[in-house]
Coordinates of C-alpha atoms (C1' of nucleotides) in Angstrom, one line a residue:
Chain Z
X401 CA 133.7 111.4 124.6
X402 CA 133.3 107.9 123.5
X403 CA 136.0 105.5 124.3
X404 CA 137.0 107.2 127.5
X405 CA 137.9 104.7 130.1
X406 CA 135.4 105.3 132.8
X407 CA 138.0 105.1 135.5
X408 CA 140.0 108.0 134.1
X409 CA 137.3 110.5 133.4
X410 CA 138.9 112.8 135.8
X411 CA 141.7 113.7 133.4
X412 CA 139.2 115.2 131.0
X413 CA 138.3 118.2 133.1
X414 CA 141.5 119.5 131.5
X415 CA 139.4 120.0 128.5
X416 CA 138.7 123.2 130.2
X417 CA 142.3 124.2 130.6
X418 CA 144.1 122.5 127.7
X419 CA 141.4 122.9 125.3
X420 CA 139.0 125.7 126.0
X421 CA 138.1 127.3 122.7
X422 CA 138.7 130.7 124.2
X423 CA 142.4 129.9 124.3
X424 CA 142.8 132.0 121.2
X425 CA 146.2 133.7 121.1
X426 CA 146.1 134.3 117.4
X427 CA 143.8 136.3 115.2
X428 CA 143.5 135.7 111.4
X429 CA 145.5 138.8 110.9
X430 CA 148.3 137.5 113.1
X431 CA 148.3 134.3 111.1
X432 CA 148.7 136.3 108.0
X433 CA 151.8 137.9 109.4
X434 CA 153.1 134.5 110.6
X435 CA 152.4 132.8 107.3
X436 CA 156.0 132.2 106.7
X437 CA 156.5 130.4 110.0
X438 CA 154.7 127.3 108.7
X439 CA 152.1 125.9 106.4
X440 CA 148.6 124.5 106.2
X441 CA 148.3 120.8 106.8
X442 CA 145.3 118.6 106.4
X443 CA 144.8 115.5 108.5
X444 CA 142.5 112.5 107.9
X445 CA 140.3 111.2 110.7
X446 CA 142.2 109.2 113.1
X447 CA 145.7 110.4 112.1
X448 CA 148.0 112.1 114.6
X449 CA 149.1 115.7 114.6
X450 CA 151.7 114.8 117.2
X451 CA 152.4 112.1 119.7
X452 CA 153.2 112.1 123.3
X453 CA 156.9 112.0 124.1
X454 CA 158.0 113.0 120.6
X455 CA 160.4 116.0 120.2
X456 CA 158.2 119.1 119.9
X457 CA 159.2 120.9 116.8
X458 CA 155.8 122.2 115.9
X459 CA 152.7 123.7 117.3
X460 CA 149.3 123.7 115.5
X461 CA 146.5 126.2 115.1
X462 CA 143.4 124.3 114.4
X463 CA 141.3 125.9 111.7
X464 CA 138.7 123.3 110.9
X465 CA 137.6 120.1 112.6
X466 CA 138.2 118.7 116.0
X467 CA 141.2 117.3 117.7
X468 CA 141.4 114.9 120.6
X469 CA 144.1 115.2 123.1
X470 CA 145.3 112.0 124.8
X471 CA 147.8 110.9 127.3
X472 CA 149.2 107.4 128.0
X473 CA 149.8 104.5 125.7
X474 CA 147.2 103.7 123.1
X475 CA 145.8 100.7 125.0
X476 CA 145.2 102.8 128.0
X477 CA 144.2 106.2 126.7
X478 CA 143.3 109.0 128.9
X479 CA 141.3 111.6 127.0
X480 CA 142.5 114.9 128.2
X481 CA 140.4 117.2 126.0
X482 CA 138.9 118.0 122.7
X483 CA 139.5 121.2 120.9
X484 CA 138.1 122.9 117.9
X485 CA 138.8 125.7 115.5
X486 CA 140.9 128.5 116.9
X487 CA 142.7 126.5 119.5
X488 CA 146.5 126.3 119.6
X489 CA 148.0 123.1 120.7
X490 CA 151.5 121.9 121.2
X491 CA 152.8 125.3 121.9
X492 CA 153.8 124.6 125.5
X493 CA 156.0 121.8 124.5
X494 CA 157.4 123.5 121.5
X495 CA 158.4 126.7 123.2
X496 CA 159.8 125.1 126.3
X497 CA 161.8 122.6 124.2
X498 CA 160.3 119.6 125.9
X499 CA 158.6 116.5 124.4
X500 CA 154.9 116.8 123.8
X501 CA 153.0 116.0 127.0
X502 CA 150.0 114.5 125.1
X503 CA 149.1 113.1 121.8
X504 CA 146.8 114.9 119.4
X505 CA 144.6 113.0 117.0
X506 CA 142.2 114.3 114.4
X507 CA 138.6 113.3 115.2
X508 CA 137.2 114.2 111.7
X509 CA 138.8 115.9 108.8
X510 CA 141.1 118.5 110.3
X511 CA 142.7 121.5 108.7
X512 CA 145.4 123.1 110.8
X513 CA 148.3 125.6 110.5
X514 CA 151.6 124.0 111.4
X515 CA 154.1 126.3 113.1
X516 CA 157.6 125.2 112.6
X517 CA 159.7 126.1 115.7
X518 CA 162.8 127.2 113.8
X519 CA 160.8 129.4 111.5
X520 CA 158.4 130.7 114.1
X521 CA 160.9 132.1 116.5
X522 CA 162.5 134.6 114.1
X523 CA 159.1 135.7 113.0
X524 CA 158.0 136.3 116.5
X525 CA 161.1 138.2 117.2
X526 CA 160.0 140.5 114.3
X527 CA 156.4 140.8 115.6
X528 CA 156.6 141.6 119.3
X529 CA 152.9 142.5 119.3
X530 CA 151.9 139.0 118.4
X531 CA 154.3 137.6 121.0
X532 CA 152.8 139.8 123.6
X533 CA 149.3 138.6 122.6
X534 CA 150.5 135.1 122.9
X535 CA 151.9 135.8 126.3
X536 CA 148.7 137.3 127.5
X537 CA 146.8 134.3 126.3
X538 CA 149.0 131.9 128.1
X539 CA 148.9 133.9 131.3
X540 CA 145.1 134.0 131.1
X541 CA 145.1 130.3 130.6
X542 CA 147.4 129.9 133.6
X543 CA 145.1 132.0 135.8
X544 CA 142.2 129.9 134.7
X545 CA 143.9 126.7 135.5
X546 CA 144.9 128.0 138.9
X547 CA 141.4 129.1 139.6
X548 CA 140.1 125.8 138.5
X549 CA 142.3 124.0 140.9
X550 CA 141.0 126.0 143.8
X551 CA 137.5 124.8 142.9
X552 CA 138.5 121.2 142.5
X553 CA 140.5 120.9 145.6
X554 CA 138.1 121.5 148.3
X555 CA 134.7 122.1 146.8
X556 CA 132.0 119.5 147.0
X557 CA 130.7 118.1 143.7
X558 CA 127.5 120.0 144.4
X559 CA 129.4 123.3 144.4
X560 CA 131.4 122.3 141.3
X561 CA 128.3 121.5 139.4
X562 CA 126.6 124.7 140.4
X563 CA 129.7 126.6 139.3
X564 CA 129.9 124.9 136.0
X565 CA 126.3 125.6 135.3
X566 CA 126.7 129.3 136.0
X567 CA 129.7 129.4 133.7
X568 CA 128.4 127.3 130.9
X569 CA 124.8 128.5 130.7
X570 CA 124.0 130.1 127.3
X571 CA 121.8 133.1 126.6
X572 CA 118.7 130.9 127.1
X573 CA 120.0 129.8 130.5
X574 CA 120.5 126.3 129.1
X575 CA 123.4 123.9 129.3
X576 CA 123.2 121.3 126.6
X577 CA 125.5 118.6 128.1
X578 CA 124.8 115.1 129.2
X579 CA 125.3 114.4 132.9
X580 CA 128.1 112.0 131.9
X581 CA 129.8 114.8 130.1
X582 CA 129.5 117.2 133.0
X583 CA 130.9 114.5 135.2
X584 CA 133.9 114.1 132.9
X585 CA 134.5 117.8 132.7
X586 CA 134.5 118.0 136.5
X587 CA 136.4 114.8 137.1
X588 CA 133.6 113.4 139.1
X589 CA 131.4 110.3 138.6
X590 CA 128.1 110.4 136.7
X591 CA 126.2 109.3 139.8
X592 CA 127.6 112.1 141.9
X593 CA 126.6 114.6 139.3
X594 CA 123.2 113.2 139.1
X595 CA 122.8 113.4 142.8
X596 CA 123.9 117.0 142.8
X597 CA 121.6 118.0 140.0
X598 CA 118.7 116.3 141.9
X599 CA 119.5 118.4 144.9
X600 CA 119.6 121.6 142.8
X601 CA 116.3 120.5 141.2
X602 CA 114.7 119.9 144.6
X603 CA 115.7 123.4 145.7
X604 CA 114.2 124.8 142.5
X605 CA 117.4 126.3 141.1
X606 CA 117.4 124.2 137.9
X607 CA 115.3 122.0 135.7
X608 CA 116.7 118.9 133.9
X609 CA 115.9 117.3 130.6
X610 CA 117.4 114.9 128.2
X611 CA 121.0 116.1 127.6
X612 CA 119.9 119.4 129.1
X613 CA 120.0 121.5 132.2
X614 CA 118.0 124.7 132.5
X615 CA 119.2 127.3 134.9
X616 CA 116.3 128.9 136.8
X617 CA 118.0 130.9 139.5
X618 CA 121.5 132.0 138.5
X619 CA 122.2 134.0 141.6
X620 CA 121.2 131.2 143.8
X621 CA 123.4 128.8 141.9
X622 CA 126.4 131.2 142.3
X623 CA 125.8 131.2 146.0
X624 CA 125.8 127.4 146.1
X625 CA 129.0 127.4 144.0
X626 CA 130.7 129.7 146.5
X627 CA 129.9 127.4 149.5
X628 CA 132.4 125.1 151.1
Chain E
X1364 CA 152.9 129.6 157.2
X1365 CA 151.6 130.8 160.5
X1366 CA 148.1 132.2 160.6
X1367 CA 146.8 129.9 158.0
X1368 CA 143.3 128.9 158.9
X1369 CA 143.5 125.1 159.2
X1370 CA 140.4 124.5 157.1
X1371 CA 141.8 126.3 154.1
X1372 CA 145.2 124.7 153.9
X1373 CA 144.4 123.4 150.5
X1374 CA 144.8 126.7 148.9
X1375 CA 148.4 126.8 149.7
X1376 CA 149.5 124.1 147.5
X1377 CA 149.4 126.9 145.0
X1378 CA 152.6 128.0 146.6
X1379 CA 153.9 125.5 144.1
X1380 CA 152.3 127.1 141.1
X1381 CA 151.9 130.7 142.0
X1382 CA 155.1 131.0 143.9
X1383 CA 157.7 128.5 142.8
X1384 CA 160.9 130.3 142.9
X1385 CA 161.8 128.8 139.5
X1386 CA 159.1 131.0 137.9
X1387 CA 161.8 133.4 136.8
X1388 CA 161.0 134.9 133.5
X1389 CA 163.5 137.7 133.8
X1390 CA 167.2 137.7 134.1
X1391 CA 169.2 140.6 135.6
X1392 CA 170.3 141.5 132.1
X1393 CA 166.6 141.7 131.0
X1394 CA 165.9 143.9 134.0
X1395 CA 168.6 146.2 132.8
X1396 CA 167.0 146.5 129.5
X1397 CA 163.6 147.1 131.1
X1398 CA 164.8 149.6 133.6
X1399 CA 162.8 152.3 132.0
X1400 CA 159.6 150.4 132.5
X1401 CA 159.5 151.0 136.2
X1402 CA 161.5 151.6 139.3
X1403 CA 162.8 150.1 142.4
X1404 CA 160.5 150.2 145.4
X1405 CA 161.1 149.3 149.0
X1406 CA 158.5 147.9 151.3
X1407 CA 158.4 147.7 155.0
X1408 CA 157.3 144.5 156.7
X1409 CA 153.6 144.0 156.7
X1410 CA 152.9 146.6 153.9
X1411 CA 151.2 145.6 150.7
X1412 CA 152.6 145.5 147.2
X1413 CA 149.1 145.1 145.9
X1414 CA 145.7 144.1 147.1
X1415 CA 143.2 141.6 145.8
X1416 CA 140.5 143.2 143.6
X1417 CA 142.4 146.4 142.9
X1418 CA 143.0 147.4 139.3
X1419 CA 146.3 145.8 138.2
X1420 CA 148.5 148.5 136.8
X1421 CA 151.8 147.0 138.0
X1422 CA 153.7 143.8 138.3
X1423 CA 156.6 143.3 140.6
X1424 CA 159.9 141.5 140.4
X1425 CA 161.0 140.6 143.9
X1426 CA 164.7 141.3 144.4
X1427 CA 165.2 141.0 148.1
X1428 CA 163.0 139.6 150.9
X1429 CA 159.9 137.5 150.9
X1430 CA 156.4 138.2 149.9
X1431 CA 153.2 136.4 151.1
X1432 CA 150.3 136.0 148.7
X1433 CA 146.8 136.0 150.1
X1434 CA 143.3 135.6 149.0
X1435 CA 140.1 136.7 150.8
X1436 CA 139.4 139.4 153.3
X1437 CA 141.9 140.2 156.0
X1438 CA 139.9 138.5 158.7
X1439 CA 139.7 135.3 156.8
X1440 CA 143.0 135.1 155.0
X1441 CA 143.9 132.2 152.8
X1442 CA 147.7 132.1 152.3
X1443 CA 148.3 131.1 148.7
X1444 CA 152.0 131.2 148.6
X1445 CA 155.2 132.8 149.6
X1446 CA 157.8 133.9 147.0
X1447 CA 161.3 135.2 147.2
X1448 CA 163.9 136.9 145.1
X1449 CA 163.5 136.4 141.4
X1450 CA 159.8 135.8 141.4
X1451 CA 157.5 137.9 139.3
X1452 CA 154.1 138.5 140.8
X1453 CA 151.0 140.4 139.6
X1454 CA 151.9 139.9 136.0
X1455 CA 148.9 137.7 135.2
X1456 CA 146.5 140.3 136.3
X1457 CA 148.5 143.2 134.8
X1458 CA 148.8 141.7 131.4
X1459 CA 145.2 140.4 131.2
X1460 CA 143.8 143.7 132.4
X1461 CA 142.0 142.2 135.3
X1462 CA 142.0 143.0 139.0
X1463 CA 144.6 141.3 141.1
X1464 CA 143.5 137.8 142.1
X1465 CA 145.4 137.9 145.3
X1466 CA 147.0 140.3 147.7
X1467 CA 150.8 140.5 148.2
X1468 CA 152.3 141.6 151.5
X1469 CA 155.9 142.0 152.5
X1470 CA 157.0 139.5 155.1
X1471 CA 160.2 141.2 156.0
X1472 CA 161.9 144.1 154.3
X1473 CA 161.4 143.8 150.6
X1474 CA 163.0 145.4 147.6
X1475 CA 161.2 144.9 144.4
X1476 CA 161.2 146.3 140.9
X1477 CA 157.8 147.7 140.0
X1478 CA 156.8 147.4 136.4
X1479 CA 154.3 150.0 135.2
X1480 CA 152.0 148.6 132.7
X1481 CA 151.9 151.6 130.4
X1482 CA 155.7 151.9 130.4
X1483 CA 156.3 148.2 130.2
X1484 CA 154.3 147.4 127.1
X1485 CA 156.3 149.7 124.8
X1486 CA 159.5 148.4 126.2
X1487 CA 158.5 144.9 125.6
X1488 CA 157.5 145.8 122.1
X1489 CA 161.0 146.9 121.6
X1490 CA 162.5 143.8 123.2
X1491 CA 160.9 140.8 121.5
X1492 CA 163.5 138.4 122.9
X1493 CA 162.5 139.3 126.5
X1494 CA 158.8 139.0 125.6
X1495 CA 159.5 135.6 124.2
X1496 CA 161.4 134.5 127.3
X1497 CA 158.5 135.7 129.4
X1498 CA 156.2 133.7 127.2
X1499 CA 158.2 130.6 127.6
X1500 CA 158.3 131.0 131.3
X1501 CA 154.6 131.4 131.6
X1502 CA 154.0 128.4 129.4
X1503 CA 156.3 126.3 131.5
X1504 CA 154.4 127.4 134.5
X1505 CA 151.2 126.5 132.8
X1506 CA 152.4 123.1 132.1
X1507 CA 153.6 122.6 135.6
X1508 CA 150.2 123.6 136.9
X1509 CA 148.4 121.2 134.6
X1510 CA 150.7 118.4 135.5
X1511 CA 150.2 119.1 139.2
X1512 CA 146.5 118.8 138.7
X1513 CA 146.8 115.4 137.2
X1514 CA 148.6 114.4 140.4
X1515 CA 146.1 115.9 142.7
X1516 CA 143.0 114.6 141.0
X1517 CA 143.3 110.9 141.3
X1518 CA 146.4 110.1 143.3
X1519 CA 146.2 109.0 146.8
X1520 CA 147.9 111.1 149.5
X1521 CA 150.5 108.4 149.8
X1522 CA 151.5 108.8 146.1
X1523 CA 151.4 112.6 146.4
X1524 CA 153.7 112.6 149.4
X1525 CA 156.1 110.2 147.7
X1526 CA 156.1 112.5 144.7
X1527 CA 156.7 115.6 146.7
X1528 CA 159.6 113.9 148.5
X1529 CA 161.3 112.9 145.2
X1530 CA 160.9 116.5 143.8
X1531 CA 161.9 118.3 146.9
X1532 CA 164.8 116.3 148.3
X1533 CA 168.0 118.2 148.3
X1534 CA 171.5 116.9 147.6
X1535 CA 171.7 115.3 151.0
X1536 CA 168.4 113.5 150.2
X1537 CA 166.7 115.5 152.9
X1538 CA 163.5 117.4 152.9
X1539 CA 163.4 120.0 155.7
X1540 CA 159.7 120.5 156.0
X1541 CA 157.3 119.9 158.8
X1542 CA 154.5 117.4 158.2
X1543 CA 152.0 120.2 158.5
X1544 CA 153.8 122.2 155.8
X1545 CA 153.8 119.2 153.5
X1546 CA 150.1 118.7 154.2
X1547 CA 149.6 122.3 153.3
X1548 CA 151.6 122.1 150.1
X1549 CA 149.6 119.0 149.0
X1550 CA 146.2 120.3 150.2
X1551 CA 145.9 117.3 152.5
X1552 CA 145.4 117.0 156.2
X1553 CA 148.3 116.7 158.6
X1554 CA 147.1 113.4 159.8
X1555 CA 146.9 111.9 156.3
X1556 CA 150.4 113.0 155.6
X1557 CA 151.6 111.5 158.9
X1558 CA 149.9 108.2 158.0
X1559 CA 151.5 108.2 154.6
X1560 CA 155.0 108.9 156.0
X1561 CA 154.6 106.1 158.5
X1562 CA 153.8 103.8 155.7
X1563 CA 156.8 104.8 153.7
X1564 CA 158.9 104.5 156.9
X1565 CA 157.6 101.0 157.5
X1566 CA 158.6 100.0 154.0
X1567 CA 162.0 101.4 154.6
X1568 CA 161.9 104.1 151.9
X1569 CA 162.3 107.1 154.2
X1570 CA 163.3 108.1 157.7
X1571 CA 161.6 110.8 159.6
X1572 CA 162.9 113.3 162.1
X1573 CA 161.9 116.6 163.6
X1574 CA 160.9 118.9 160.7
X1575 CA 162.8 116.5 158.4
X1576 CA 162.3 113.6 156.1
X1577 CA 165.3 111.7 154.8
X1578 CA 164.9 109.9 151.5
X1579 CA 166.5 106.4 151.6
X1580 CA 165.3 104.9 148.3
X1581 CA 164.6 107.5 145.7
X1582 CA 163.7 105.0 142.9
X1583 CA 161.3 103.1 145.1
X1584 CA 159.6 106.4 146.1
X1585 CA 159.2 107.3 142.4
X1586 CA 157.5 104.0 141.9
X1587 CA 155.1 104.7 144.7
X1588 CA 154.4 108.2 143.3
X1589 CA 153.5 106.6 140.0
X1590 CA 150.9 104.3 141.4
X1591 CA 147.2 104.8 141.4
Chain P
dG502 C1' 106.0 101.5 115.1
dT503 C1' 109.6 98.8 116.7
dT504 C1' 113.9 98.4 118.2
dA505 C1' 118.5 99.5 119.7
dC506 C1' 121.1 102.5 122.1
dA507 C1' 122.0 106.4 124.9
dA508 C1' 120.9 108.9 128.9
dT509 C1' 118.8 109.3 133.4
dG510 C1' 117.4 107.8 138.1
dT511 C1' 118.4 105.0 142.2
dC512 C1' 120.4 101.9 145.5
dA513 C1' 123.8 99.6 148.6
dG514 C1' 128.5 98.9 149.9
dC515 C1' 133.1 100.5 150.4
dG516 C1' 137.4 103.1 150.7
dA517 C1' 139.9 107.3 151.4
dT518 C1' 140.3 111.2 153.8
dC519 C1' 138.9 114.7 157.0
dC520 C1' 138.0 116.2 161.7
dG521 C1' 138.5 116.6 166.6
dA522 C1' 140.8 115.1 170.4
dC523 C1' 144.5 113.7 172.9
dA524 C1' 149.3 112.0 174.5
dT525 C1' 154.0 112.4 173.5
dT526 C1' 158.2 114.2 171.9
dC527 C1' 161.4 117.8 170.5
dC528 C1' 163.6 122.2 170.4
dG529 C1' 165.0 126.8 171.8
dA530 C1' 164.8 130.6 174.8
dA531 C1' 164.8 132.5 179.4
Chain J
dT66 C1' 168.0 123.7 183.5
dT67 C1' 163.5 124.4 183.0
dC68 C1' 159.6 125.5 180.6
dG69 C1' 156.4 126.5 176.8
dG70 C1' 155.3 126.2 172.3
dA71 C1' 155.8 123.5 168.2
dA72 C1' 155.8 119.2 165.9
dT73 C1' 154.7 114.4 165.9
dG74 C1' 152.0 110.1 166.6
dT75 C1' 147.5 107.9 167.2
dC76 C1' 142.8 107.1 167.9
dG77 C1' 137.5 106.8 166.4
dG78 C1' 133.6 108.8 164.2
dA79 C1' 131.7 111.0 160.2
dT80 C1' 131.6 112.3 155.5
dC81 C1' 132.1 112.3 150.7
dG82 C1' 132.4 110.4 146.6
dC83 C1' 133.4 106.2 144.0
dT84 C1' 132.1 101.5 142.1
dG85 C1' 128.9 98.3 140.4
dA86 C1' 124.4 97.0 139.5
dC87 C1' 120.0 97.6 137.8
dA88 C1' 115.5 99.7 136.2
dT89 C1' 113.5 103.3 133.7
dT90 C1' 113.1 106.7 130.2
dG91 C1' 114.2 109.2 126.0
dT92 C1' 115.8 109.4 121.0
dA93 C1' 116.6 108.3 116.6
dA94 C1' 117.1 105.0 112.8
dC95 C1' 115.1 101.4 110.3

DNA sequence: GTTACAATGTCAGCGATCCGACATTCCGAA
DNA sequence: TTCGGAATGTCGGATCGCTGACATTGTAAC
């Protein structure tokens, strides 16, 4: 998350819609079938997979490494999200025939499968099952984004934080994120998140540590998340 | 929009993502091909096409009339959108195998084509071109929703209003919406919208009338919409 | 262990927006 | 033409979250 201009953190909540790792339309088996629709590419750290505004002729399936998604000119970058293996990026622009809406840059060494539009479409026409799976994935994503908006529109930061903790807690009931990161994900300020966590702590619903929040009372948190 | 609890207006901006009439994945020709996947149904005013929380076994293509989309229990309805002919509803839930996220109720007399999940999937498997078109439509919708979020997150009401006017102005440069409706669409309060319109009026970018806003300087409005 | 950096905790001030309340204006139906 | 509901214009108070500033605490690298 470094380098994110503080005054534009908000954009990054989109990490959760653009870049959620569970946006996984394609299985390895699918990729096998589609192998003729593109090829493996390797990217060095800092290089671009695609740039905002360019004609979208390709989409990428990230296989190794992480990719940052940006918007805006390089001197005024707005980090939109970071995605890892399994994520498909650039497909929206490629399919709808519009320019890329964001830039994608390799964070470390990245291996990705590049889909070439002109080769992909015929292959998809031959594999309706895969197309259907892709459709389902995109609709799921759409639903998630819509739902997210409902939260962001009229929920207080407290409710948003509670909701995020419920969703993000692992099997040990822990969320290993810094408060600054949580703030970025929600599009709120670090201070507001801190204040919200304090409140939850005071009520005994969570404990906080360094880069860590432990969920003590999940059901109570859900209740808080539903308020407002 | 009547009956919308004032304190939940915000939900309704989703009219623009849930319900935009340009979410039209299927052409009449497509429907012809898919005719075996379901059948025509007619609904009387006030009856439901589907209800929130029910198992989603069908999606609907509206052919005549208008349909309201709700969320929440009937005593505390939150109008989410209203769609007309051409719109497809319920497809997200149907494809992802989850319960409907909202209820759909006929406003007037409605004719719709009901897709039965179990009959639709095989037909789609046989018509990859249609599946692909559906995919593209859903991705376009996803992009629109994401873009919308960017606007809503950190733009002032003034900028949002300006943006809406630019998008919504017809060929006579008029927007025939009440200020309350505009507020609902943007998830803002009527008062804030009024204030914003006054400001635009003072600057000479628009004129206002009864249930009407006339755009005088489109380019200037676009500039305002881009601010913040 | 020291040190540098990252993360957390806390405060005051400020701006945008929401809310409730009210007066005014417009439109359409009786 | 009159009348009632809908839409618009305008206030002041209250709230939420942001910004900027700073002290404190934790972590990891040397």
